[in-house]
Amino acid sequence: MSRYTRLFDRLARERRGALVPFAVLGYPTPARSLAWIEALLPHADALELGLPFSDPIADGPVIQTASHEALAAGARIDSGLATVSRLRAEHPELPIGLLVYANLVYQPGPERFYRQVEAAGADSVLIPDVPAEEAGPYVAAARQAGLAAVLIAPPNAPEATLALIAKLGSGYTYVVSRSGVTGTERGAGRPQARLFETLRALGAPPGLVGFGISSPADVRAALAQGADGVIVGSSLIEKSRDPARLESHLHALAQATLRTVD
Amino acid sequence: MTIPTAPAPHPGRFGRWGGRYVPEILVPALDELDRAFRDARADPAFQAELAGLLRNFAGRPTPLTRCRNFLAGSGLEIYLKREDLLHGGAHKTNQVLAQMLLARRMGKTRVIAETGAGQHGVAVALAGALFRIPVRIYMGATDCARQAPNVFRMKLFGAEVISVTAGSATLKDAMNEALRDWAASYGDTHYLVGTVAGPHPFPTLVGEFQRIIGDEARVQFLEQTGGALPDRVVACIGGGSNALGIFRAFLEDPDVALVGVEAGGAGLASGRHGATISGGRPGILHGAETLILTDGEGQILESHSISAGLDYPGVGPEHVHLHETGRVHYELATDDEALSAFRQLARDEGIIPALESAHALAYCQRLARTRPAPARLLVNLSGRGDKDLAHVQAGLEENPP
Ligand SMILES: Cc1ncc(COP(=O)(O)O)c(C=O)c1O
């Protein structure tokens, strides 16, 4: 049984949704990245970690800037994966997902890249610019390496695409809350309950909602629609210069993951 | 010489190149565009309206001009396909009018575009004025500065111009920003890509609507030469749309050599260039598997070229396929060579070429120096140089030749 499966089983028993912070590996600098991620951990059920990329087309200004700062400070794939290894050593049961743009996987080749990621101790890989129709070779390489392949289910996907996502995806399904890119500027969307019902009926892995989640109300709304948890990125980075505010923000989000009995 | 006539194995692939590497949210929008494109292609009313616009608004057919003085005595006869005389000042208007009709057909009420040299932005802006569709143009801040006249032109047409400061602040970053906009706005917005790059169906669609350049030039060339075809067809390569537009009409003529000229910048060895076919490697950028400028880990490298329209670290996937099959040869011209050709054509023919097009002319100059056998060259003069005057003047004052 995978770490993701064990996590979702446990959360179901605890009647909670998952709170999954997203962080950019190497942000703000490779040396300080681990400390930043550890600050998120007290309230984290799992982690989603992004390797910084020069041209992150699925990201809004906050994550773009964080990625560019990390690269300017010398972040590399090796230093990012070294951070993953440290986290794995200290948190053997924590599910860790990696988010990485296609060209970073393409250059070393999927087989080699996934082997490195697996060796570092991550559980899954998500490539935001590889849609389901192009995902075949990447999913195959992930499986070969013993990693879960996370796919993105957007609110506008036709049922045939959702079926492909259900068939190819593993670990969890990244449900984007709305159209657009990451960031809090446009708030979070409210994916229709129907989307979660369809994914469930098709046998897709549990759905985590991301894009613009920044308040306890966003978290409660996502869970009420049928999500199994939320991914929060930009709103955490926005509070990175104020540890006390970050802590109270995370605490409030974590509180909102408790499902009220209905 | 092998001639690629077999259809690509997957729609949107040229050999192994191309595809649709975009966030899942954009796939339905690309499907919608692909359907509209295929419908329109088969619709005589669409074809008639486009033909009317190209003739009566944009000024087609553009002339084919035989040079009187440029490279005279070298054995090379140079014929210029005069896309510089197209309304808007470059070939870009051809396919912009077509995509505007597609946007209207899909019921889109807003159009966005990226631009490098600003020629594509100008074409979209003028078409937006004509069709009464609000237009937003993303342009790198570096390009806004070096192509300032085009920024003003776009604004005169009523377009909103967003100066993009991220990354290298050039065409690549403008395209990133346009894709981000589209991920949120696809419901009412058409993203009018300006070249044969990007995700399927753009490479196919833009190439098809630029094909008119080559179709016209072929007929004109046969007419003017009493039935001969060119020995070589030469075009500059940014994303590759003016080149594909003229090449497509000659792909099946085995005796016509096709030459694409990339931006050599400060020279291949310097690492400061935009020559993705000559100096790039396979990768994924802006929705396509193609040749790109990337470091070994996968970070996209900044390209460099004196011409904003060629300053792009990728290239249309069909060119990579044509390179692999050997049907097209890819060469490069440096900044200095392009500048020298820019000045020579002005002096010899009374025509100021765009710096982009000057790369194709620079190749002809280099060929002339090798004492070639007599040959007729057809050169796509993809645009006019008005936009480059201030930039070139400043450069000449700093570094007199
Ligand atoms: C005059 C001119 N020629 C060529 C290009 C390069 O584009 P492409 O390779 O798509 O023709 C541009 C792009 O801005 C241009 O303005």
Coordinates of C-alpha atoms in Angstrom, one line a residue, chain A residues 52-59 64 71 76-77 102-104 106-107 128-134 138 152 154-156 158 161 165 178-181 186, chain B residues 13 16-17 19-25 27-28 166-167 172-173 176-177 179-180 183-184 186 281-284 286 289 292 294-300:
Chain A
P52 CA 11.9 25.6 -10.3
F53 CA 11.6 26.2 -14.1
S54 CA 12.6 29.2 -16.2
D55 CA 9.2 29.3 -18.0
P56 CA 6.4 28.1 -15.8
I57 CA 3.4 28.7 -18.0
A58 CA 0.9 27.2 -15.5
D59 CA 1.9 29.5 -12.7
Q64 CA 6.9 32.5 -11.1
L71 CA 17.1 29.6 -10.0
R76 CA 19.5 22.9 -9.5
I77 CA 17.8 19.6 -9.9
A102 CA 8.0 18.8 -19.1
N103 CA 11.4 20.0 -20.4
L104 CA 13.1 19.2 -17.1
Y106 CA 12.6 15.5 -21.2
Q107 CA 16.3 16.5 -21.0
P128 CA 1.6 20.5 -15.5
D129 CA 2.3 20.9 -19.2
V130 CA 1.8 17.3 -20.2
P131 CA -2.0 16.7 -20.6
A132 CA -3.5 13.2 -20.5
E133 CA -3.2 12.6 -24.3
E134 CA 0.5 13.1 -24.2
Y138 CA 5.6 9.6 -18.9
I152 CA -4.6 17.2 -13.7
P154 CA -9.7 20.7 -15.0
P155 CA -13.3 21.8 -14.6
N156 CA -13.8 21.9 -18.4
P158 CA -14.8 16.3 -21.3
T161 CA -10.5 13.1 -20.9
I165 CA -7.1 10.6 -16.4
R178 CA -10.9 27.0 -11.9
S179 CA -9.5 28.1 -15.2
G180 CA -6.3 30.1 -15.3
V181 CA -2.9 29.7 -13.6
R186 CA -8.5 35.5 -9.0
Chain B
R13 CA 3.1 15.6 -35.4
R16 CA 8.1 12.8 -34.0
W17 CA 8.0 16.6 -33.6
G19 CA 2.2 17.6 -30.2
R20 CA 0.2 19.5 -27.6
Y21 CA 2.3 19.9 -24.4
V22 CA 0.0 22.4 -22.7
P23 CA -1.9 22.4 -19.4
E24 CA -5.0 20.1 -19.6
I25 CA -7.3 23.2 -19.3
V27 CA -6.8 21.1 -24.6
P28 CA -10.5 21.8 -25.2
A166 CA 9.8 38.5 -16.8
G167 CA 12.8 36.4 -17.9
K172 CA 9.5 33.7 -25.3
D173 CA 8.3 35.6 -22.3
N176 CA 4.4 32.6 -21.8
E177 CA 2.2 35.5 -20.7
L179 CA -0.6 31.3 -22.7
R180 CA -1.3 32.2 -19.1
A183 CA -5.7 29.5 -19.7
A184 CA -8.1 31.8 -17.9
Y186 CA -10.3 30.7 -23.6
R281 CA 18.7 20.3 -29.0
P282 CA 15.4 18.4 -28.7
G283 CA 13.1 19.6 -26.0
I284 CA 9.6 20.8 -25.1
H286 CA 5.5 26.3 -25.7
E289 CA 8.4 18.9 -28.9
I292 CA 15.1 24.5 -28.5
T294 CA 18.0 24.6 -23.3
D295 CA 20.7 23.8 -20.7
G296 CA 21.3 20.2 -19.9
E297 CA 18.9 20.2 -16.9
G298 CA 16.1 21.7 -19.0
Q299 CA 16.0 25.4 -18.2
I300 CA 15.3 27.4 -21.3

